[in-house]
């Protein structure tokens, strides 16, 4: 969306037209809606803006649920926005630490700022992009005086704390992709905006939360912050670094696992050592991605009475009939040949036509493997392809219901 399209959209006519549109879910819906609106005499800028927003609102329901129908987006802003359910967890951290006001430097379309304001925190939301700041202002308007939006760089905004309302704490989500409202590409950490060194300097002086990608180089994490990896519905989505009063005493590593409306967390004062490798047992456990990133696999293993299936491979194995919200658990049936022809024949003999394929520590394309196996039958199972003692193994198993 450019400035002309935004100007056309942010009018009574534009917003009314957008709210009256039925959901635009497909390319065919886009073409039909554009044709209808152009025939009705609406300007190209307005049609482009309205149809684009209608399409983004449909996509945004996965992150913002029913709130998406009353919000505005850019394509890049939606892709990078925090899910509203996750933003609520961020906001709870600030409130639990006694913070009453937050400066959100790099607010994007305002996802986290909405979470702060929804919990009654005063938030000043700042973004360096003029169009994005205007969209954030629209999205935050329902919160009234609790939310203020400024168009500025993080560095300029933070240089005048009284103008920011002397916030109790800061929230930063450094831009890790090229500038723009549509397709963007990832940049090196040296090109982030604001720069990581500047972010860490601010965090050393003020209570701060910093949202980063979950795969960030761990060597860059300062020693005096709490590092919390977050997963949502099976996907590891972010790393948050907490400093000052926002960091919990004695916690330097945390894995927050969100599934639907449930939330469980594992914490430790440091990375924890893995348990020793042991022979394949009756069960295999796959730790959640946040647990793996936080290097807390050993904590989970000890709780399950499990050991590592192999060095540097994130599978655990045990004989105890235990599971945990921090792992996916599979009951082992048997090991099968790894040769594709023999493996396929064995699966067909067992009548397995629906196969979940999981792999770690081996170069396997599950989709290509499934095609080559020529499955046939009404049965279902999970195939775990990994390595043990340097050799590839194929383990047939069944998922155990989540704890």
mmCIF file of C-alpha atoms in Angstrom:
data_model
loop_
_atom_site.group_PDB
_atom_site.id
_atom_site.type_symbol
_atom_site.label_atom_id
_atom_site.label_comp_id
_atom_site.label_asym_id
_atom_site.label_seq_id
_atom_site.Cartn_x
_atom_site.Cartn_y
_atom_site.Cartn_z
ATOM 1 C CA UNK A 1 0.000 0.000 0.000
ATOM 2 C CA UNK A 2 1.358 3.429 -0.942
ATOM 3 C CA UNK A 3 0.412 6.849 0.428
ATOM 4 C CA UNK A 4 -2.169 7.504 -2.306
ATOM 5 C CA UNK A 5 -3.967 4.233 -1.605
ATOM 6 C CA UNK A 6 -3.870 4.867 2.144
ATOM 7 C CA UNK A 7 -5.269 8.374 1.689
ATOM 8 C CA UNK A 8 -8.110 6.979 -0.431
ATOM 9 C CA UNK A 9 -8.822 4.268 2.148
ATOM 10 C CA UNK A 10 -8.780 6.506 5.242
ATOM 11 C CA UNK A 11 -11.961 8.348 4.272
ATOM 12 C CA UNK A 12 -15.554 7.672 5.349
ATOM 13 C CA UNK A 13 -16.279 6.340 1.862
ATOM 14 C CA UNK A 14 -13.218 4.085 1.806
ATOM 15 C CA UNK A 15 -13.704 2.595 5.256
ATOM 16 C CA UNK A 16 -17.416 2.076 4.688
ATOM 17 C CA UNK A 17 -16.718 0.363 1.373
ATOM 18 C CA UNK A 18 -14.145 -1.904 3.015
ATOM 19 C CA UNK A 19 -16.427 -2.876 5.897
ATOM 20 C CA UNK A 20 -19.277 -3.668 3.507
ATOM 21 C CA UNK A 21 -17.230 -6.036 1.332
ATOM 22 C CA UNK A 22 -17.761 -9.798 1.689
ATOM 23 C CA UNK A 23 -14.610 -11.831 2.449
ATOM 24 C CA UNK A 24 -12.093 -11.855 -0.411
ATOM 25 C CA UNK A 25 -10.516 -15.303 -0.173
ATOM 26 C CA UNK A 26 -9.203 -16.198 -3.624
ATOM 27 C CA UNK A 27 -7.734 -14.754 -6.796
ATOM 28 C CA UNK A 28 -11.143 -15.186 -8.421
ATOM 29 C CA UNK A 29 -12.735 -13.165 -5.590
ATOM 30 C CA UNK A 30 -10.137 -10.431 -6.138
ATOM 31 C CA UNK A 31 -10.819 -10.207 -9.873
ATOM 32 C CA UNK A 32 -14.595 -10.175 -9.429
ATOM 33 C CA UNK A 33 -14.493 -7.565 -6.654
ATOM 34 C CA UNK A 34 -12.117 -5.266 -8.551
ATOM 35 C CA UNK A 35 -14.331 -5.466 -11.641
ATOM 36 C CA UNK A 36 -17.492 -4.716 -9.667
ATOM 37 C CA UNK A 37 -16.000 -1.756 -7.797
ATOM 38 C CA UNK A 38 -14.471 -0.232 -10.932
ATOM 39 C CA UNK A 39 -17.802 -0.517 -12.744
ATOM 40 C CA UNK A 40 -19.393 1.300 -9.786
ATOM 41 C CA UNK A 41 -17.086 4.232 -10.497
ATOM 42 C CA UNK A 42 -14.617 3.996 -7.621
ATOM 43 C CA UNK A 43 -11.079 5.266 -8.222
ATOM 44 C CA UNK A 44 -8.231 2.850 -8.976
ATOM 45 C CA UNK A 45 -6.405 3.829 -5.757
ATOM 46 C CA UNK A 46 -9.492 3.190 -3.628
ATOM 47 C CA UNK A 47 -10.290 -0.102 -5.331
ATOM 48 C CA UNK A 48 -6.717 -1.326 -4.948
ATOM 49 C CA UNK A 49 -6.613 -0.338 -1.285
ATOM 50 C CA UNK A 50 -10.016 -1.753 -0.366
ATOM 51 C CA UNK A 51 -9.590 -5.081 -2.136
ATOM 52 C CA UNK A 52 -6.060 -5.480 -0.807
ATOM 53 C CA UNK A 53 -7.261 -4.866 2.745
ATOM 54 C CA UNK A 54 -10.183 -7.247 2.372
ATOM 55 C CA UNK A 55 -7.794 -10.000 1.279
ATOM 56 C CA UNK A 56 -5.387 -9.257 4.143
ATOM 57 C CA UNK A 57 -8.209 -9.301 6.692
ATOM 58 C CA UNK A 58 -9.013 -12.874 5.690
ATOM 59 C CA UNK A 59 -5.376 -13.912 6.093
ATOM 60 C CA UNK A 60 -5.065 -12.029 9.383
ATOM 61 C CA UNK A 61 -7.685 -14.106 11.187
ATOM 62 C CA UNK A 62 -5.004 -16.698 12.010
ATOM 63 C CA UNK A 63 -3.155 -14.060 14.050
ATOM 64 C CA UNK A 64 -5.901 -11.688 15.161
ATOM 65 C CA UNK A 65 -9.049 -13.827 15.083
ATOM 66 C CA UNK A 66 -12.231 -11.695 15.043
ATOM 67 C CA UNK A 67 -10.257 -8.473 15.611
ATOM 68 C CA UNK A 68 -8.901 -8.755 12.048
ATOM 69 C CA UNK A 69 -12.242 -7.620 10.596
ATOM 70 C CA UNK A 70 -11.741 -4.176 12.113
ATOM 71 C CA UNK A 71 -8.028 -3.706 11.423
ATOM 72 C CA UNK A 72 -5.828 -2.430 8.604
ATOM 73 C CA UNK A 73 -2.629 -4.093 7.400
ATOM 74 C CA UNK A 74 0.279 -4.053 5.034
ATOM 75 C CA UNK A 75 1.343 -7.402 3.627
ATOM 76 C CA UNK A 76 4.791 -7.171 5.219
ATOM 77 C CA UNK A 77 3.308 -5.835 8.450
ATOM 78 C CA UNK A 78 0.932 -8.756 8.771
ATOM 79 C CA UNK A 79 3.684 -11.281 8.056
ATOM 80 C CA UNK A 80 5.894 -9.814 10.773
ATOM 81 C CA UNK A 81 3.168 -9.011 13.318
ATOM 82 C CA UNK A 82 2.950 -10.774 16.664
ATOM 83 C CA UNK A 83 -0.077 -13.010 17.091
ATOM 84 C CA UNK A 84 -2.523 -11.333 19.432
ATOM 85 C CA UNK A 85 -2.515 -14.337 21.792
ATOM 86 C CA UNK A 86 1.279 -14.102 22.041
ATOM 87 C CA UNK A 87 1.148 -10.315 22.453
ATOM 88 C CA UNK A 88 -1.074 -10.893 25.493
ATOM 89 C CA UNK A 89 1.711 -12.958 27.087
ATOM 90 C CA UNK A 90 4.184 -10.148 26.403
ATOM 91 C CA UNK A 91 1.834 -7.640 28.014
ATOM 92 C CA UNK A 92 1.304 -9.827 31.073
ATOM 93 C CA UNK A 93 5.085 -9.845 31.643
ATOM 94 C CA UNK A 94 5.125 -6.028 31.778
ATOM 95 C CA UNK A 95 2.141 -5.837 34.102
ATOM 96 C CA UNK A 96 3.491 -8.572 36.385
ATOM 97 C CA UNK A 97 6.709 -6.554 36.725
ATOM 98 C CA UNK A 98 4.713 -3.513 37.855
ATOM 99 C CA UNK A 99 5.084 -1.474 34.680
ATOM 100 C CA UNK A 100 2.346 1.061 33.895
ATOM 101 C CA UNK A 101 3.670 2.465 30.607
ATOM 102 C CA UNK A 102 5.587 1.093 27.645
ATOM 103 C CA UNK A 103 7.314 2.621 24.631
ATOM 104 C CA UNK A 104 6.949 0.244 21.670
ATOM 105 C CA UNK A 105 9.814 1.229 19.380
ATOM 106 C CA UNK A 106 9.203 -0.356 15.987
ATOM 107 C CA UNK A 107 5.522 -1.098 16.524
ATOM 108 C CA UNK A 108 4.701 -2.217 12.973
ATOM 109 C CA UNK A 109 0.940 -2.459 12.498
ATOM 110 C CA UNK A 110 0.487 -2.394 16.286
ATOM 111 C CA UNK A 111 -0.024 -6.034 17.304
ATOM 112 C CA UNK A 112 2.007 -5.879 20.514
ATOM 113 C CA UNK A 113 0.820 -2.358 21.299
ATOM 114 C CA UNK A 114 -2.766 -3.654 21.149
ATOM 115 C CA UNK A 115 -1.811 -6.306 23.699
ATOM 116 C CA UNK A 116 -0.308 -3.689 26.023
ATOM 117 C CA UNK A 117 -3.288 -1.344 25.792
ATOM 118 C CA UNK A 118 -5.761 -4.203 26.239
ATOM 119 C CA UNK A 119 -4.237 -4.860 29.679
ATOM 120 C CA UNK A 120 -4.492 -1.190 30.634
ATOM 121 C CA UNK A 121 -0.858 -0.239 30.027
ATOM 122 C CA UNK A 122 -0.212 3.181 28.496
ATOM 123 C CA UNK A 123 1.684 2.626 25.270
ATOM 124 C CA UNK A 124 3.494 4.998 22.958
ATOM 125 C CA UNK A 125 3.890 3.167 19.649
ATOM 126 C CA UNK A 126 6.609 4.350 17.280
ATOM 127 C CA UNK A 127 7.392 3.326 13.718
ATOM 128 C CA UNK A 128 9.860 4.739 11.208
ATOM 129 C CA UNK A 129 7.600 4.093 8.214
ATOM 130 C CA UNK A 130 4.903 6.704 7.679
ATOM 131 C CA UNK A 131 2.308 4.376 6.137
ATOM 132 C CA UNK A 132 2.859 1.717 8.808
ATOM 133 C CA UNK A 133 2.574 4.303 11.591
ATOM 134 C CA UNK A 134 -0.734 5.532 10.134
ATOM 135 C CA UNK A 135 -2.075 1.968 10.029
ATOM 136 C CA UNK A 136 -0.952 1.389 13.622
ATOM 137 C CA UNK A 137 -2.790 4.566 14.647
ATOM 138 C CA UNK A 138 -5.978 3.227 13.065
ATOM 139 C CA UNK A 139 -5.622 -0.156 14.768
ATOM 140 C CA UNK A 140 -4.956 1.440 18.152
ATOM 141 C CA UNK A 141 -7.674 4.098 17.930
ATOM 142 C CA UNK A 142 -10.236 1.987 19.877
ATOM 143 C CA UNK A 143 -7.979 2.181 22.947
ATOM 144 C CA UNK A 144 -8.311 5.957 23.185
ATOM 145 C CA UNK A 145 -5.861 7.748 25.470
ATOM 146 C CA UNK A 146 -4.098 4.508 26.411
ATOM 147 C CA UNK A 147 -2.351 4.423 23.022
ATOM 148 C CA UNK A 148 -0.402 7.106 21.194
ATOM 149 C CA UNK A 149 1.358 6.629 17.853
ATOM 150 C CA UNK A 150 4.371 8.536 16.555
ATOM 151 C CA UNK A 151 6.145 8.460 13.187
ATOM 152 C CA UNK A 152 9.852 8.408 14.064
ATOM 153 C CA UNK A 153 12.875 6.139 14.189
ATOM 154 C CA UNK A 154 13.480 4.222 17.402
ATOM 155 C CA UNK A 155 16.712 6.110 17.952
ATOM 156 C CA UNK A 156 15.113 9.544 17.552
ATOM 157 C CA UNK A 157 12.175 8.636 19.775
ATOM 158 C CA UNK A 158 14.373 7.258 22.550
ATOM 159 C CA UNK A 159 16.568 10.365 22.527
ATOM 160 C CA UNK A 160 13.733 12.380 24.097
ATOM 161 C CA UNK A 161 12.188 10.342 26.906
ATOM 162 C CA UNK A 162 9.878 13.143 28.155
ATOM 163 C CA UNK A 163 8.311 13.268 24.680
ATOM 164 C CA UNK A 164 7.708 9.519 25.019
ATOM 165 C CA UNK A 165 5.991 10.102 28.346
ATOM 166 C CA UNK A 166 8.973 8.830 30.367
ATOM 167 C CA UNK A 167 7.944 5.205 29.913
ATOM 168 C CA UNK A 168 8.567 2.638 32.633
ATOM 169 C CA UNK A 169 9.867 0.129 30.077
ATOM 170 C CA UNK A 170 10.569 -0.480 26.401
ATOM 171 C CA UNK A 171 9.515 -3.045 23.827
ATOM 172 C CA UNK A 172 11.538 -3.437 20.638
ATOM 173 C CA UNK A 173 11.067 -5.562 17.550
ATOM 174 C CA UNK A 174 14.071 -4.613 15.367
ATOM 175 C CA UNK A 175 13.327 -4.692 11.630
ATOM 176 C CA UNK A 176 15.131 -7.770 10.346
ATOM 177 C CA UNK A 177 13.942 -7.483 6.751
ATOM 178 C CA UNK A 178 14.337 -4.932 3.967
ATOM 179 C CA UNK A 179 12.025 -1.926 4.061
ATOM 180 C CA UNK A 180 8.708 -2.085 2.222
ATOM 181 C CA UNK A 181 5.047 -2.967 2.546
ATOM 182 C CA UNK A 182 4.994 -6.029 0.282
ATOM 183 C CA UNK A 183 7.614 -8.662 -0.400
ATOM 184 C CA UNK A 184 10.711 -8.207 1.762
ATOM 185 C CA UNK A 185 13.899 -10.187 2.346
ATOM 186 C CA UNK A 186 15.895 -10.963 5.462
ATOM 187 C CA UNK A 187 18.934 -8.843 6.274
ATOM 188 C CA UNK A 188 22.120 -9.521 8.229
ATOM 189 C CA UNK A 189 22.094 -8.550 11.908
ATOM 190 C CA UNK A 190 24.483 -5.699 11.113
ATOM 191 C CA UNK A 191 21.711 -4.139 8.988
ATOM 192 C CA UNK A 192 18.833 -4.429 11.465
ATOM 193 C CA UNK A 193 16.921 -1.272 12.350
ATOM 194 C CA UNK A 194 17.563 -0.209 15.028
ATOM 195 C CA UNK A 195 21.009 -1.862 15.225
ATOM 196 C CA UNK A 196 21.383 -4.676 17.731
ATOM 197 C CA UNK A 197 24.180 -2.906 19.628
ATOM 198 C CA UNK A 198 21.897 0.110 20.116
ATOM 199 C CA UNK A 199 19.061 -2.167 21.277
ATOM 200 C CA UNK A 200 21.270 -3.942 23.812
ATOM 201 C CA UNK A 201 22.612 -0.643 25.116
ATOM 202 C CA UNK A 202 19.061 0.583 25.734
ATOM 203 C CA UNK A 203 18.191 -2.738 27.385
ATOM 204 C CA UNK A 204 21.173 -2.401 29.736
ATOM 205 C CA UNK A 205 19.785 0.906 31.019
ATOM 206 C CA UNK A 206 16.018 0.310 31.079
ATOM 207 C CA UNK A 207 13.656 -2.648 31.600
ATOM 208 C CA UNK A 208 13.214 -3.908 28.054
ATOM 209 C CA UNK A 209 11.711 -6.726 26.050
ATOM 210 C CA UNK A 210 13.284 -7.462 22.656
ATOM 211 C CA UNK A 211 11.537 -9.674 20.117
ATOM 212 C CA UNK A 212 13.933 -11.540 17.807
ATOM 213 C CA UNK A 213 13.892 -14.506 15.457
ATOM 214 C CA UNK A 214 14.118 -17.887 17.247
ATOM 215 C CA UNK A 215 17.208 -18.869 15.286
ATOM 216 C CA UNK A 216 19.293 -15.866 16.312
ATOM 217 C CA UNK A 217 22.946 -16.603 16.999
ATOM 218 C CA UNK A 218 23.075 -17.472 20.692
ATOM 219 C CA UNK A 219 26.573 -15.993 20.985
ATOM 220 C CA UNK A 220 24.981 -12.564 20.551
ATOM 221 C CA UNK A 221 22.723 -12.927 23.607
ATOM 222 C CA UNK A 222 24.003 -10.802 26.539
ATOM 223 C CA UNK A 223 24.789 -12.714 29.723
ATOM 224 C CA UNK A 224 22.577 -10.544 31.938
ATOM 225 C CA UNK A 225 19.215 -11.064 30.183
ATOM 226 C CA UNK A 226 16.553 -13.751 30.298
ATOM 227 C CA UNK A 227 16.211 -15.499 26.952
ATOM 228 C CA UNK A 228 12.731 -16.921 26.366
ATOM 229 C CA UNK A 229 11.947 -18.994 23.278
ATOM 230 C CA UNK A 230 8.251 -19.186 22.376
ATOM 231 C CA UNK A 231 6.402 -21.787 20.340
ATOM 232 C CA UNK A 232 2.753 -21.639 19.278
ATOM 233 C CA UNK A 233 0.839 -24.688 18.106
ATOM 234 C CA UNK A 234 4.007 -26.568 17.257
ATOM 235 C CA UNK A 235 5.962 -23.768 15.531
ATOM 236 C CA UNK A 236 8.827 -21.969 17.268
ATOM 237 C CA UNK A 237 7.993 -18.364 16.468
ATOM 238 C CA UNK A 238 10.249 -16.037 18.441
ATOM 239 C CA UNK A 239 12.978 -15.382 20.947
ATOM 240 C CA UNK A 240 12.311 -12.656 23.498
ATOM 241 C CA UNK A 241 15.128 -11.165 25.569
ATOM 242 C CA UNK A 242 14.026 -9.602 28.859
ATOM 243 C CA UNK A 243 16.221 -7.169 30.794
ATOM 244 C CA UNK A 244 16.101 -5.320 34.074
ATOM 245 C CA UNK A 245 12.973 -5.747 36.162
ATOM 246 C CA UNK A 246 11.309 -7.649 33.291
ATOM 247 C CA UNK A 247 13.793 -10.523 33.679
ATOM 248 C CA UNK A 248 12.834 -13.065 36.337
ATOM 249 C CA UNK A 249 15.330 -13.621 39.108
ATOM 250 C CA UNK A 250 17.370 -16.767 38.597
ATOM 251 C CA UNK A 251 16.021 -17.394 35.093
ATOM 252 C CA UNK A 252 18.274 -17.100 32.061
ATOM 253 C CA UNK A 253 16.688 -19.739 29.814
ATOM 254 C CA UNK A 254 12.982 -20.329 29.272
ATOM 255 C CA UNK A 255 10.775 -22.232 26.845
ATOM 256 C CA UNK A 256 7.150 -21.050 26.632
ATOM 257 C CA UNK A 257 4.912 -23.556 24.844
ATOM 258 C CA UNK A 258 1.500 -22.330 23.693
ATOM 259 C CA UNK A 259 -1.083 -24.742 22.318
ATOM 260 C CA UNK A 260 -4.536 -23.330 21.728
ATOM 261 C CA UNK A 261 -5.495 -21.590 24.955
ATOM 262 C CA UNK A 262 -3.016 -23.524 27.136
ATOM 263 C CA UNK A 263 0.424 -22.298 28.134
ATOM 264 C CA UNK A 264 3.230 -24.162 29.906
ATOM 265 C CA UNK A 265 6.765 -23.008 30.570
ATOM 266 C CA UNK A 266 10.110 -24.546 31.425
ATOM 267 C CA UNK A 267 12.753 -22.328 33.036
ATOM 268 C CA UNK A 268 16.353 -22.722 34.188
ATOM 269 C CA UNK A 269 19.260 -20.548 35.321
ATOM 270 C CA UNK A 270 21.338 -21.666 32.319
ATOM 271 C CA UNK A 271 21.526 -24.168 29.470
ATOM 272 C CA UNK A 272 21.081 -27.652 30.920
ATOM 273 C CA UNK A 273 23.231 -30.675 30.030
ATOM 274 C CA UNK A 274 21.717 -33.464 27.956
ATOM 275 C CA UNK A 275 21.195 -36.916 29.424
ATOM 276 C CA UNK A 276 23.499 -39.675 28.123
ATOM 277 C CA UNK A 277 22.649 -41.666 25.010
ATOM 278 C CA UNK A 278 20.781 -44.906 25.693
ATOM 279 C CA UNK A 279 19.376 -47.771 23.631
ATOM 280 C CA UNK A 280 16.044 -47.421 21.881
ATOM 281 C CA UNK A 281 13.271 -47.959 24.391
ATOM 282 C CA UNK A 282 9.506 -48.393 24.191
ATOM 283 C CA UNK A 283 8.922 -44.691 23.562
ATOM 284 C CA UNK A 284 10.459 -41.851 21.541
ATOM 285 C CA UNK A 285 9.918 -38.247 22.589
ATOM 286 C CA UNK A 286 10.421 -35.249 20.314
ATOM 287 C CA UNK A 287 10.998 -32.079 22.376
ATOM 288 C CA UNK A 288 9.100 -28.942 21.411
ATOM 289 C CA UNK A 289 11.126 -26.532 19.281
ATOM 290 C CA UNK A 290 11.230 -23.920 22.052
ATOM 291 C CA UNK A 291 12.731 -26.494 24.423
ATOM 292 C CA UNK A 292 15.355 -27.415 21.837
ATOM 293 C CA UNK A 293 16.261 -23.775 21.139
ATOM 294 C CA UNK A 294 16.478 -23.004 24.871
ATOM 295 C CA UNK A 295 18.744 -26.053 25.350
ATOM 296 C CA UNK A 296 16.525 -27.459 28.065
ATOM 297 C CA UNK A 297 16.222 -30.941 26.573
ATOM 298 C CA UNK A 298 18.026 -32.391 29.580
ATOM 299 C CA UNK A 299 15.381 -31.011 31.958
ATOM 300 C CA UNK A 300 12.633 -32.738 30.010
ATOM 301 C CA UNK A 301 14.621 -35.971 29.703
ATOM 302 C CA UNK A 302 15.128 -36.231 33.444
ATOM 303 C CA UNK A 303 11.408 -35.647 34.096
ATOM 304 C CA UNK A 304 10.554 -38.481 31.688
ATOM 305 C CA UNK A 305 13.269 -40.877 32.814
ATOM 306 C CA UNK A 306 14.608 -40.686 29.261
ATOM 307 C CA UNK A 307 17.977 -40.499 27.542
ATOM 308 C CA UNK A 308 19.172 -39.206 24.201
ATOM 309 C CA UNK A 309 18.579 -41.504 21.247
ATOM 310 C CA UNK A 310 21.800 -40.246 19.651
ATOM 311 C CA UNK A 311 24.381 -37.504 20.154
ATOM 312 C CA UNK A 312 23.330 -34.107 18.763
ATOM 313 C CA UNK A 313 19.935 -35.438 17.630
ATOM 314 C CA UNK A 314 16.914 -34.016 19.474
ATOM 315 C CA UNK A 315 15.081 -37.270 20.102
ATOM 316 C CA UNK A 316 14.687 -38.803 23.540
ATOM 317 C CA UNK A 317 13.871 -42.419 24.300
ATOM 318 C CA UNK A 318 12.542 -44.169 27.397
ATOM 319 C CA UNK A 319 10.685 -47.215 28.661
ATOM 320 C CA UNK A 320 8.469 -45.374 31.136
ATOM 321 C CA UNK A 321 4.908 -44.714 29.973
ATOM 322 C CA UNK A 322 5.179 -40.986 30.598
ATOM 323 C CA UNK A 323 4.701 -37.933 28.423
ATOM 324 C CA UNK A 324 4.760 -34.176 28.894
ATOM 325 C CA UNK A 325 3.416 -30.985 27.300
ATOM 326 C CA UNK A 326 7.009 -30.224 26.324
ATOM 327 C CA UNK A 327 7.283 -33.205 23.965
ATOM 328 C CA UNK A 328 5.418 -35.189 21.347
ATOM 329 C CA UNK A 329 5.528 -38.840 22.351
ATOM 330 C CA UNK A 330 5.475 -41.919 20.109
ATOM 331 C CA UNK A 331 5.056 -45.546 21.141
ATOM 332 C CA UNK A 332 7.613 -47.672 19.248
ATOM 333 C CA UNK A 333 6.243 -50.600 17.235
ATOM 334 C CA UNK A 334 9.410 -51.865 15.559
ATOM 335 C CA UNK A 335 12.408 -50.906 13.484
ATOM 336 C CA UNK A 336 12.169 -51.417 9.715
ATOM 337 C CA UNK A 337 14.688 -51.626 6.857
ATOM 338 C CA UNK A 338 15.965 -48.265 5.623
ATOM 339 C CA UNK A 339 16.250 -49.403 1.993
ATOM 340 C CA UNK A 340 13.331 -47.679 0.253
ATOM 341 C CA UNK A 341 12.098 -50.742 -1.633
ATOM 342 C CA UNK A 342 12.200 -52.967 1.456
ATOM 343 C CA UNK A 343 10.716 -50.218 3.641
ATOM 344 C CA UNK A 344 7.841 -49.672 1.220
ATOM 345 C CA UNK A 345 7.139 -53.400 1.049
ATOM 346 C CA UNK A 346 7.126 -53.666 4.850
ATOM 347 C CA UNK A 347 4.669 -50.787 5.187
ATOM 348 C CA UNK A 348 2.355 -52.231 2.541
ATOM 349 C CA UNK A 349 2.456 -55.620 4.277
ATOM 350 C CA UNK A 350 1.225 -53.869 7.405
ATOM 351 C CA UNK A 351 -1.550 -52.090 5.487
ATOM 352 C CA UNK A 352 -0.274 -48.602 6.285
ATOM 353 C CA UNK A 353 -1.674 -46.092 3.807
ATOM 354 C CA UNK A 354 -1.464 -42.941 5.922
ATOM 355 C CA UNK A 355 2.041 -42.207 7.184
ATOM 356 C CA UNK A 356 3.397 -39.277 9.155
ATOM 357 C CA UNK A 357 7.121 -39.007 8.407
ATOM 358 C CA UNK A 358 9.425 -37.317 10.891
ATOM 359 C CA UNK A 359 13.170 -36.988 10.582
ATOM 360 C CA UNK A 360 16.165 -35.583 12.425
ATOM 361 C CA UNK A 361 19.870 -35.928 11.756
ATOM 362 C CA UNK A 362 19.401 -37.357 8.249
ATOM 363 C CA UNK A 363 19.010 -35.840 4.793
ATOM 364 C CA UNK A 364 15.493 -36.978 3.904
ATOM 365 C CA UNK A 365 12.697 -35.206 2.041
ATOM 366 C CA UNK A 366 9.531 -36.603 3.674
ATOM 367 C CA UNK A 367 7.290 -35.699 0.718
ATOM 368 C CA UNK A 368 9.592 -37.390 -1.797
ATOM 369 C CA UNK A 369 10.028 -40.424 0.471
ATOM 370 C CA UNK A 370 6.274 -40.838 0.859
ATOM 371 C CA UNK A 371 5.871 -40.919 -2.924
ATOM 372 C CA UNK A 372 8.593 -43.538 -3.330
ATOM 373 C CA UNK A 373 7.115 -45.790 -0.641
ATOM 374 C CA UNK A 374 3.913 -46.385 -2.672
ATOM 375 C CA UNK A 375 1.791 -46.769 0.423
ATOM 376 C CA UNK A 376 -1.382 -48.823 0.371
ATOM 377 C CA UNK A 377 -3.910 -49.706 3.064
ATOM 378 C CA UNK A 378 -6.267 -48.273 5.692
ATOM 379 C CA UNK A 379 -3.810 -48.214 8.580
ATOM 380 C CA UNK A 380 -1.852 -45.226 9.851
ATOM 381 C CA UNK A 381 1.376 -44.747 11.728
ATOM 382 C CA UNK A 382 4.386 -42.498 12.197
ATOM 383 C CA UNK A 383 7.755 -43.252 10.634
ATOM 384 C CA UNK A 384 10.742 -41.713 12.432
ATOM 385 C CA UNK A 385 13.866 -41.632 10.293
ATOM 386 C CA UNK A 386 17.000 -40.688 12.199
ATOM 387 C CA UNK A 387 20.464 -41.971 13.004
ATOM 388 C CA UNK A 388 21.699 -44.028 15.913
ATOM 389 C CA UNK A 389 25.414 -44.659 16.482
ATOM 390 C CA UNK A 390 26.138 -43.138 13.082
ATOM 391 C CA UNK A 391 23.747 -45.430 11.184
ATOM 392 C CA UNK A 392 20.397 -44.520 9.657
ATOM 393 C CA UNK A 393 17.359 -46.150 11.274
ATOM 394 C CA UNK A 394 13.647 -46.230 10.414
ATOM 395 C CA UNK A 395 11.360 -46.618 13.415
ATOM 396 C CA UNK A 396 7.657 -47.353 13.050
ATOM 397 C CA UNK A 397 5.641 -45.813 15.864
ATOM 398 C CA UNK A 398 2.241 -44.488 16.954
ATOM 399 C CA UNK A 399 1.543 -41.049 18.386
ATOM 400 C CA UNK A 400 0.581 -40.966 22.035
ATOM 401 C CA UNK A 401 -2.173 -38.410 22.820
ATOM 402 C CA UNK A 402 -0.818 -35.167 24.227
ATOM 403 C CA UNK A 403 -0.627 -34.784 27.967
#
